[in-house]
Amino acid sequence: MYTGGYKAGTEVKSLQLNDLIEIEQMAAQVIPKGGFGYISGGAGDEWTLRANRTSFDTRQIIPRVLTGKSMPDMHTTILGVPLASPIMVPPIGSHGLAHITAEAGTAKGAAAAGTLMACSTVSTLTLEQVAAASTGPKWFQLYMLQDVGYSRELLHRAKAAGYKAIVLTVDTTATGNREADARNNFKFPLQFGNLDIRGSGGDIHQLNSAFAMKMDPKIIEFIIKETGLPVIVKGIESPIDAKIAIAAGASAIQVSNHGGRQLDGSPATFTVLPAVAKAVNGRVPVIFDSGIRRGQDVFKAIASGADVVGLGRPVIYGLALGGWMGVQSVFEQINRELSMVMQLAGAQTVEDIKHTQLA
Amino acid sequence: MYTGGYKAGTEVKSLQLNDLIEIEQMAAQVIPKGGFGYISGGAGDEWTLRANRTSFDTRQIIPRVLTGKSMPDMHTTILGVPLASPIMVPPIGSHGLAHITAEAGTAKGAAAAGTLMACSTVSTLTLEQVAAASTGPKWFQLYMLQDVGYSRELLHRAKAAGYKAIVLTVDTTATGNREADARNNFKFPLQFGNLDIRGSGGDIHQLNSAFAMKMDPKIIEFIIKETGLPVIVKGIESPIDAKIAIAAGASAIQVSNHGGRQLDGSPATFTVLPAVAKAVNGRVPVIFDSGIRRGQDVFKAIASGADVVGLGRPVIYGLALGGWMGVQSVFEQINRELSMVMQLAGAQTVEDIKHTQLA
Amino acid sequence: MYTGGYKAGTEVKSLQLNDLIEIEQMAAQVIPKGGFGYISGGAGDEWTLRANRTSFDTRQIIPRVLTGKSMPDMHTTILGVPLASPIMVPPIGSHGLAHITAEAGTAKGAAAAGTLMACSTVSTLTLEQVAAASTGPKWFQLYMLQDVGYSRELLHRAKAAGYKAIVLTVDTTATGNREADARNNFKFPLQFGNLDIRGSGGDIHQLNSAFAMKMDPKIIEFIIKETGLPVIVKGIESPIDAKIAIAAGASAIQVSNHGGRQLDGSPATFTVLPAVAKAVNGRVPVIFDSGIRRGQDVFKAIASGADVVGLGRPVIYGLALGGWMGVQSVFEQINRELSMVMQLAGAQTVEDIKHTQLA
Amino acid sequence: MYTGGYKAGTEVKSLQLNDLIEIEQMAAQVIPKGGFGYISGGAGDEWTLRANRTSFDTRQIIPRVLTGKSMPDMHTTILGVPLASPIMVPPIGSHGLAHITAEAGTAKGAAAAGTLMACSTVSTLTLEQVAAASTGPKWFQLYMLQDVGYSRELLHRAKAAGYKAIVLTVDTTATGNREADARNNFKFPLQFGNLDIRGSGGDIHQLNSAFAMKMDPKIIEFIIKETGLPVIVKGIESPIDAKIAIAAGASAIQVSNHGGRQLDGSPATFTVLPAVAKAVNGRVPVIFDSGIRRGQDVFKAIASGADVVGLGRPVIYGLALGGWMGVQSVFEQINRELSMVMQLAGAQTVEDIKHTQLA
């Protein structure tokens, strides 16, 4: 599957984890340098990448201790999909960089963890292969392509394969300046399952040159018309864009800065979340990603307006280290943390978290 | 007393101290790594542990210099107990990790320093042994257990042994994610005096599994009914909980985040103290802990609404290094600092500190 | 051309750049230590030098993603001069310190990049030599000299040589305390083309002793009267000075703190830009410099009131590393970044940037 | 003169200085470790010592550039004493720790620099010796002693010796916890000229035990009555104390936290200066010290309400390195910086600085 001698992870095992911080350095031992730089890095000076983490420190959770609440219940739903906890696998490209089972491993792990996974347009496997490997709920993520006809074909294939919603990524009309890739002279060492026109050996600029460079509300309408599926608009940091997306029929808003990989100097997502949530005003659910590593981060994001959060890089690190079982271990770890945080904060349910005031 | 070759401190001597900051590294030379990690560490990323210290830097003491005041008097009382200074020993588990005399050493040192000590449910010695060793005032701390009958038994034993108040800890319905313990693979190397059902060799999760996972005002009422003793509710960071506790009959509120050991991402106690004190509004005394290391910290806490502060880890470090005499040295050090701060700040009495405006 | 064995860069080649941050250390390999310290250093503790960079982190760009905009157009004009992008070469002294082609190389590179360059009074070459080497638009910068007659002569020569505007620097009535130069015992190793009275071997204090030590609006009027050319007043951080300059006939205001080389402890230019722009109120264009290294910095400056920005040290580093082709590479790099930022931020034109609200 | 093999500086020479920051490490090469720790250190965690420096970064000087001002005039007066610049030598104990000429060297250097010096109660030489060595203006600083009669004697001797004002230090009713001294086991290696009851070999606690531990407005009245000289009250951080001092007859207020040597956790003096100056409201001059190292610090302090500033540790470092000529060099350095700052900021006179608005 790989070119250029690239070697991804091969093990399938449960992981002994203390947290989802140290897992990054554990994964760096398994994923080749170029791939690791691509996965872990951010754009430019990585200011936004760092701010995605440090912004959580700007708010605190005041424990409520005399509530009589116990044994938190983390179950929730998103667009009708039941989840074991409010944490899902957001769309992430090229899982094959991390593990030879690629998205099939992640899908199996997500299902085992009782959560849903979004399959990326730029997956290593074909969307049908990912669907076949998944026994849990799944969404398909679309990078709108310059080739509209092929975009339509992907949407129809996704619907046919059982994907229940489309995540439209809107923040990638240009490639972020991911300098680690340039320094590592990183070339993709593997094919893209859904994009047969692009062979391996290209860099990310070549890949992204296939993407539409213009994004407007009509694309949302186009997807709805073609599929009849709910559309999640991912990559929103502005309240104005949230309103535009909803007006165009979006079923959910995903607050994201692409994990700090696109526009360096854009705000941390946790910073803009309250304003976007206010603009959404409960009309559709809000999904949040970029920076989640801790149960307390999940809690803070939900207390700030999110309904569900996406957990990205740590899932890929778990995949690299232990295949589907590693993914499951990652979810066990963060779910254990979230449960502890809910208990200590006095929140019985996800709904309780939403009604918590942060300090 | 110890299993697994664990060796706690054995010396009994006065300590030459410059401050209660460097004592931590001194103690790390005496306490085995696992025990030291357990004592010194905090939960998660230790953000709250650090914030407990750095939060004191957010306020300053403006010296008052032309007051005609001199020779500060640090005496005060808490719930009728006279204290040589407004600094006491709060409940801390397993003193035997630090020194072979365990709580008996601490109790003797606290009495020598003219202050009171609270004996923890999870003490190394039995509460009766601790009481026998103590010639000073003492309180008993209760972790409400899932076994209500045994909790009642402990309360009755405590009253019989001469404890004059019950400190109910309410912030421990789940165990914080103390990762140092996991990394050190720390197992308790010694028994718990009051909990014969739990032998040595367990980890903190096993220990805490005996604790009640649900905390509500009825537990406060239960303790009052069983003992007739004043109840201090410890582990409050929310003004709402302070009000609930007082309504349920609490005789004092202890603002604490368990030394940053429970919910990482909760606020520094010094940050929330003014709001809790405002909610309490003088109806009952406020005890403060988590982060005190300096005389100026004591001053700032009292100027922000506390009546008395608890000094935790430094006392255990003093115990490790010098037994009861080490505990006494620790109090001499912080009392010397507090006296100096009061003199330089122009405060004659603890009451004067309360009327000081911080910058 | 050089004395004391000084060796400037000699290569003429395109540069492989990841960003204009790392170019500084690349250039430090080529430029001798004394010259590099002179170019890269700031005044005093270099607080202002650092603040010029960190101040950009105080504001963020919220990406607008559903705008339907694509293929950003960076073209703009300044005082009637068309520019390929809103980034120009501001006046910088002694390009010969960096490269043997000195200002001729920079001028050729700037022209190749489709932008304008300002030639400094203290250029290595004569202003006529610089003009002859330049095929693009050019301005002449004046350090008003104590010798008014010679100042007049320079202005007339500049006009005759085809310079289309005069940049009057007003922030150099004393030399900043550039301590790196003192520590390196740096002496100018080369002549100044326009100032034949000052030979090589002098230090910056000797050089500046030729400058006028008094700056007032009459100097602006004097230049207008002598040349009939537009006057840009450079070195403004105060709204009051901006108003005075405009009242005296200035055609543009250049917000600058001389790259942190003059008054350490003065504000970062990005910090004062909004207030100066408000005072200018659109009456004349605002040029901004001091601290620009990234496309996002350009975007933020323009969104905060600038029309065009000056890019200083990175241009000199590009010159040192690759002569005129290095200068061109530097502009290609920052233009590529700016284009990406505009695309990701949803700005089609420079005018769109001006109407962007930063977070 | 010295005991215990202590060796202070002996050289008399001009210094080549880049700034008054690096002079500290230069001086550390000459002054023995114990003495250097005593001079350079602060109290406790040295938070206030550091804040004295970093607080200056909270305000910036906006250069005014089109003012037509030039050749700044730094002359000013304080309580009728003409000064070459608004920078004086505040009272500092034991100059003999730095240089064998002790206060005689400093006095000669201060006179050469055209400024005044305050001689400390705890000077190495007798106040008469210091007066004899000084050809410039001089004040005498009093630590009010427990022995009132001897305090009176000192005041009368000071007046007789030609001191023109009395600086009453009011912030030293207890000794700060200067931990460097304890760690270095520092004992004073030399006598105090004015306190014959205290021999060498004592530590600072022994020394300070002679001081009055109670400070009130009557002491100000006492000094006025005994001497008829103006009294400067030094060690004020509270507006209330400033008002009390003025009401008791103080002729000037000295905002000081004793260089961060007394109450750690007290505010930086630059932070409280505006509030104290507002309380003083121009009724008497305000002298400022603690943290001054740069010309820009002097400017910022004066723009924030000070009339004159004291320069402490750098003067002692200059004395250690070059005797009286070193002191002169230190003043030349900071005066050169202040002159440059005034020129670049557009301030012609000290009065102009006072009317400058900081950013």
XYZ file of N, CA and C in Angstrom, chain C residues 15-155:
423
model
N 15.610 31.801 -3.608
C 15.715 31.153 -2.301
C 14.560 30.187 -2.087
N 14.892 29.082 -1.442
C 13.880 28.121 -1.014
C 13.467 28.530 0.396
N 12.316 29.142 0.563
C 11.925 29.679 1.868
C 10.692 28.985 2.412
N 10.694 28.729 3.683
C 9.476 28.259 4.346
C 8.707 29.420 4.951
N 9.435 30.409 5.402
C 8.801 31.581 5.996
C 9.856 32.666 6.154
N 9.412 33.834 6.594
C 10.335 34.954 6.778
C 10.752 35.097 8.241
N 10.532 34.020 9.002
C 11.062 33.961 10.364
C 12.442 33.308 10.317
N 12.486 32.128 9.733
C 13.739 31.382 9.736
C 14.796 32.017 8.827
N 14.365 32.907 7.946
C 15.342 33.564 7.067
C 16.361 34.372 7.878
N 15.960 34.813 9.068
C 16.898 35.610 9.873
C 18.138 34.791 10.242
N 17.916 33.555 10.701
C 19.075 32.741 11.059
C 19.849 32.292 9.820
N 19.138 32.136 8.698
C 19.840 31.838 7.456
C 20.785 32.999 7.103
N 20.272 34.213 7.231
C 21.068 35.386 6.870
C 22.241 35.578 7.826
N 22.050 35.157 9.075
C 23.131 35.310 10.058
C 24.349 34.475 9.677
N 24.155 33.514 8.797
C 25.286 32.706 8.327
C 26.104 33.439 7.255
N 25.500 34.437 6.647
C 26.126 35.115 5.507
C 26.635 36.498 5.885
N 25.873 37.209 6.696
C 26.249 38.580 7.052
C 27.210 38.530 8.248
N 28.329 39.238 8.198
C 29.257 39.250 9.337
C 28.555 39.695 10.627
N 29.075 39.237 11.747
C 28.417 39.434 13.035
C 28.065 40.899 13.327
N 29.014 41.794 13.101
C 28.771 43.203 13.396
C 27.628 43.756 12.558
N 27.656 43.441 11.274
C 26.600 43.911 10.380
C 25.265 43.282 10.728
N 25.297 42.010 11.056
C 24.048 41.333 11.396
C 23.451 41.918 12.674
N 24.310 42.184 13.663
C 23.818 42.799 14.897
C 23.194 44.157 14.614
N 23.845 44.930 13.730
C 23.312 46.248 13.390
C 21.944 46.130 12.727
N 21.827 45.183 11.809
C 20.576 45.041 11.051
C 19.464 44.454 11.915
N 19.780 43.394 12.650
C 18.717 42.654 13.341
C 18.352 43.245 14.694
N 19.264 43.997 15.297
C 19.065 44.423 16.677
C 18.081 45.563 16.836
N 17.738 45.812 18.092
C 16.873 46.934 18.442
C 17.517 47.755 19.533
N 16.783 48.728 20.028
C 17.325 49.608 21.060
C 17.129 48.995 22.442
N 18.010 49.372 23.350
C 17.863 49.064 24.773
C 17.672 47.588 25.061
N 16.638 47.267 25.804
C 16.343 45.873 26.159
C 15.610 45.140 25.039
N 15.383 45.816 23.938
C 14.654 45.253 22.784
C 13.232 44.859 23.158
N 12.657 45.550 24.122
C 11.259 45.304 24.473
C 10.364 45.663 23.297
N 10.595 46.833 22.735
C 9.761 47.282 21.621
C 9.970 46.387 20.401
N 11.210 45.989 20.167
C 11.489 45.059 19.065
C 10.644 43.794 19.204
N 10.612 43.230 20.399
C 9.810 42.019 20.618
C 8.310 42.311 20.558
N 7.924 43.443 21.128
C 6.491 43.788 21.138
C 5.972 43.990 19.722
N 6.826 44.478 18.842
C 6.412 44.624 17.443
C 5.925 43.292 16.876
N 6.510 42.216 17.321
C 6.051 40.886 16.869
C 4.872 40.383 17.698
N 5.001 40.410 19.007
C 3.978 39.769 19.844
C 2.647 40.518 19.809
N 2.697 41.796 19.480
C 1.446 42.549 19.464
C 0.469 41.986 18.430
N 0.978 41.394 17.370
C 0.071 40.814 16.364
C -0.778 39.687 16.958
N -0.251 39.042 17.996
C -1.010 37.941 18.623
C -2.206 38.422 19.436
N -2.288 39.745 19.635
C -3.400 40.242 20.450
C -4.707 40.303 19.663
N -4.620 40.198 18.377
C -5.845 40.200 17.548
C -5.833 38.962 16.655
N -7.011 38.474 16.352
C -7.104 37.298 15.472
C -8.013 37.562 14.281
N -7.776 36.772 13.256
C -8.580 36.868 12.031
C -9.643 35.769 12.066
N -10.894 36.156 12.112
C -11.958 35.145 12.069
C -12.206 34.783 10.603
N -11.954 33.549 10.244
C -12.169 33.178 8.840
C -13.634 33.344 8.446
N -13.850 33.915 7.303
C -15.198 33.917 6.708
C -15.154 32.893 5.583
N -16.085 31.924 5.638
C -15.930 30.741 4.782
C -17.023 30.531 3.752
N -18.142 31.214 3.882
C -19.243 30.985 2.924
C -19.490 32.235 2.096
N -18.415 32.837 1.656
C -18.515 34.131 0.977
C -18.617 34.016 -0.538
N -18.306 32.852 -1.071
C -18.290 32.725 -2.517
C -17.127 33.441 -3.164
N -16.160 33.854 -2.356
C -15.009 34.567 -2.901
C -13.860 33.609 -3.152
N -13.050 33.937 -4.139
C -11.966 33.039 -4.516
C -10.920 33.811 -5.304
N -9.733 33.253 -5.385
C -8.665 33.852 -6.184
C -8.454 35.310 -5.815
N -7.946 35.548 -4.632
C -7.792 36.922 -4.161
C -6.930 37.770 -5.102
N -7.290 39.013 -5.185
C -6.552 39.987 -5.999
C -5.843 40.933 -5.041
N -4.512 40.863 -5.012
C -3.750 41.651 -4.043
C -3.345 43.018 -4.563
N -3.666 43.320 -5.810
C -3.220 44.604 -6.371
C -3.786 45.782 -5.600
N -2.986 46.810 -5.516
C -3.442 48.035 -4.877
C -2.591 49.181 -5.414
N -2.841 50.378 -4.931
C -1.988 51.514 -5.291
C -1.685 52.306 -4.034
N -0.571 53.016 -4.077
C -0.246 53.938 -2.985
C 0.258 55.238 -3.609
N -0.409 56.311 -3.316
C -0.095 57.621 -3.910
C 0.029 57.514 -5.434
N -0.871 56.751 -6.017
C -0.902 56.640 -7.464
C 0.016 55.577 -8.043
N 0.813 54.967 -7.220
C 1.743 53.937 -7.693
C 1.070 52.568 -7.596
N 0.965 51.864 -8.714
C 0.365 50.537 -8.662
C 1.338 49.518 -8.059
N 0.822 48.656 -7.206
C 1.642 47.638 -6.543
C 1.014 46.262 -6.761
N 1.863 45.247 -6.919
C 1.363 43.882 -7.085
C 0.696 43.383 -5.814
N 1.121 43.918 -4.691
C 0.505 43.579 -3.406
C 0.772 44.736 -2.461
N 0.044 44.803 -1.358
C 0.184 45.982 -0.482
C 1.416 45.915 0.410
N 2.519 45.503 -0.169
C 3.761 45.340 0.591
C 4.892 45.976 -0.197
N 5.594 46.901 0.421
C 6.666 47.630 -0.259
C 7.974 47.532 0.527
N 9.043 48.043 -0.084
C 10.332 48.112 0.603
C 10.471 49.505 1.217
N 10.449 49.614 2.530
C 10.573 50.926 3.176
C 12.033 51.362 3.141
N 12.316 52.598 3.489
C 13.713 53.028 3.516
C 14.507 52.249 4.571
N 15.660 51.764 4.151
C 16.567 51.029 5.036
C 17.971 51.478 4.660
N 18.798 51.734 5.673
C 20.145 52.219 5.382
C 21.091 51.105 4.982
N 22.117 51.478 4.236
C 23.315 50.647 4.059
C 23.072 49.211 3.628
N 22.386 49.037 2.507
C 22.144 47.665 2.022
C 23.448 46.942 1.728
N 24.516 47.727 1.538
C 25.812 47.123 1.281
C 26.318 46.265 2.417
N 25.787 46.462 3.601
C 26.164 45.586 4.706
C 25.752 44.147 4.438
N 24.693 43.996 3.629
C 24.130 42.662 3.403
C 24.662 42.013 2.129
N 24.850 42.818 1.088
C 25.167 42.228 -0.215
C 25.972 43.228 -1.037
N 26.876 42.714 -1.824
C 27.749 43.615 -2.589
C 27.006 44.459 -3.620
N 25.818 44.021 -4.031
C 25.060 44.848 -4.989
C 24.318 45.978 -4.280
N 24.260 45.918 -2.956
C 23.643 46.985 -2.150
C 22.249 47.337 -2.677
N 21.903 48.626 -2.657
C 20.543 49.045 -3.017
C 20.202 48.718 -4.468
N 21.191 48.576 -5.315
C 20.890 48.235 -6.716
C 20.223 46.871 -6.774
N 20.708 45.952 -5.969
C 20.091 44.631 -5.914
C 18.673 44.689 -5.370
N 18.493 45.410 -4.303
C 17.149 45.513 -3.727
C 16.186 46.145 -4.717
N 16.654 47.191 -5.369
C 15.788 47.903 -6.323
C 15.358 46.979 -7.457
N 16.298 46.192 -7.953
C 15.976 45.270 -9.044
C 14.990 44.208 -8.560
N 15.209 43.734 -7.356
C 14.313 42.715 -6.786
C 12.927 43.264 -6.534
N 12.863 44.475 -6.019
C 11.561 45.084 -5.753
C 10.798 45.266 -7.060
N 11.489 45.727 -8.074
C 10.840 45.914 -9.372
C 10.345 44.572 -9.907
N 11.168 43.550 -9.770
C 10.749 42.229 -10.234
C 9.524 41.736 -9.490
N 9.400 42.162 -8.249
C 8.256 41.744 -7.437
C 7.047 42.645 -7.645
N 7.227 43.653 -8.490
C 6.093 44.524 -8.797
C 5.760 45.501 -7.691
N 6.766 45.854 -6.915
C 6.482 46.782 -5.829
C 7.442 47.958 -5.865
N 7.273 48.900 -4.975
C 8.136 50.075 -4.976
C 9.114 49.989 -3.819
N 10.166 50.758 -3.975
C 11.208 50.792 -2.969
C 11.518 52.238 -2.629
N 11.803 52.459 -1.347
C 12.265 53.776 -0.920
C 13.762 53.692 -0.677
N 14.493 54.624 -1.285
C 15.953 54.664 -1.124
C 16.304 55.592 0.030
N 17.138 55.109 0.927
C 17.485 55.862 2.126
C 18.534 56.930 1.861
N 18.500 57.985 2.619
C 19.590 58.969 2.607
C 20.934 58.282 2.847
N 20.929 57.306 3.742
C 22.187 56.663 4.103
C 22.379 55.356 3.322
N 22.042 55.400 2.045
C 22.277 54.243 1.176
C 23.770 54.071 0.924
N 24.125 52.861 0.576
C 25.520 52.576 0.232
C 25.890 53.211 -1.112
N 24.976 53.099 -2.056
C 25.202 53.701 -3.372
C 24.642 55.119 -3.388
N 25.004 55.881 -4.428
C 24.385 57.194 -4.566
C 22.941 57.017 -5.002
N 22.153 58.002 -4.701
C 20.738 57.910 -5.077
C 20.589 57.786 -6.577
N 21.534 58.339 -7.330
C 21.454 58.212 -8.783
C 21.755 56.773 -9.210
N 22.719 56.154 -8.548
C 23.018 54.751 -8.867
C 21.812 53.860 -8.576
N 21.166 54.130 -7.460
C 19.994 53.322 -7.102
C 18.894 53.535 -8.132
N 18.692 54.775 -8.483
C 17.655 55.081 -9.478
C 17.942 54.379 -10.802
N 19.202 54.395 -11.175
C 19.575 53.777 -12.451
C 19.335 52.280 -12.429
N 19.485 51.678 -11.271
C 19.325 50.222 -11.167
C 17.863 49.816 -11.086
N 16.992 50.779 -10.835
C 15.593 50.457 -10.582
C 14.756 50.658 -11.826
N 13.994 49.649 -12.202
C 13.051 49.811 -13.307
C 11.644 50.012 -12.770
N 11.481 49.953 -11.465
C 10.152 50.103 -10.872
C 9.997 51.464 -10.235
N 8.880 51.679 -9.578
C 8.631 52.954 -8.900
C 9.550 53.094 -7.685
N 9.892 54.337 -7.376
C 10.833 54.555 -6.269
C 10.567 55.882 -5.570
N 10.809 55.858 -4.267
C 10.715 57.057 -3.436
C 12.080 57.302 -2.820
N 12.318 58.557 -2.429
C 13.572 58.880 -1.753
C 13.269 59.262 -0.302
N 14.056 58.658 0.583
C 13.889 58.976 2.003
C 14.896 60.018 2.425
N 14.413 61.008 3.171
C 15.310 62.057 3.652
C 15.469 62.016 5.162
N 16.717 61.869 5.606
C 17.049 62.289 6.972
C 17.414 63.754 6.859
N 16.558 64.629 7.333
C 16.882 66.057 7.300
C 18.226 66.237 8.000
N 19.132 66.956 7.324
C 20.477 67.120 7.863
C 20.614 68.479 8.529
N 21.621 68.588 9.378
C 21.899 69.894 9.965
C 22.299 70.879 8.871
N 22.888 70.343 7.828
C 23.271 71.164 6.677
C 22.059 71.282 5.757
N 21.316 72.380 5.905
C 20.066 72.528 5.162
C 20.328 72.607 3.661
N 21.407 73.280 3.292
C 21.728 73.409 1.874
C 21.963 72.059 1.220
N 22.640 71.183 1.960
C 22.908 69.877 1.382
C 21.636 69.023 1.345
N 20.763 69.253 2.326
C 19.475 68.564 2.306
C 18.707 68.953 1.040
N 18.731 70.250 0.769
C 18.029 70.765 -0.414
C 18.616 70.132 -1.687
N 19.945 70.073 -1.701
C 20.623 69.498 -2.859
C 20.197 68.050 -3.078
N 20.132 67.299 -1.980
C 19.706 65.900 -2.075
C 18.288 65.797 -2.645
N 17.417 66.678 -2.172
C 16.027 66.644 -2.647
C 15.963 66.918 -4.150
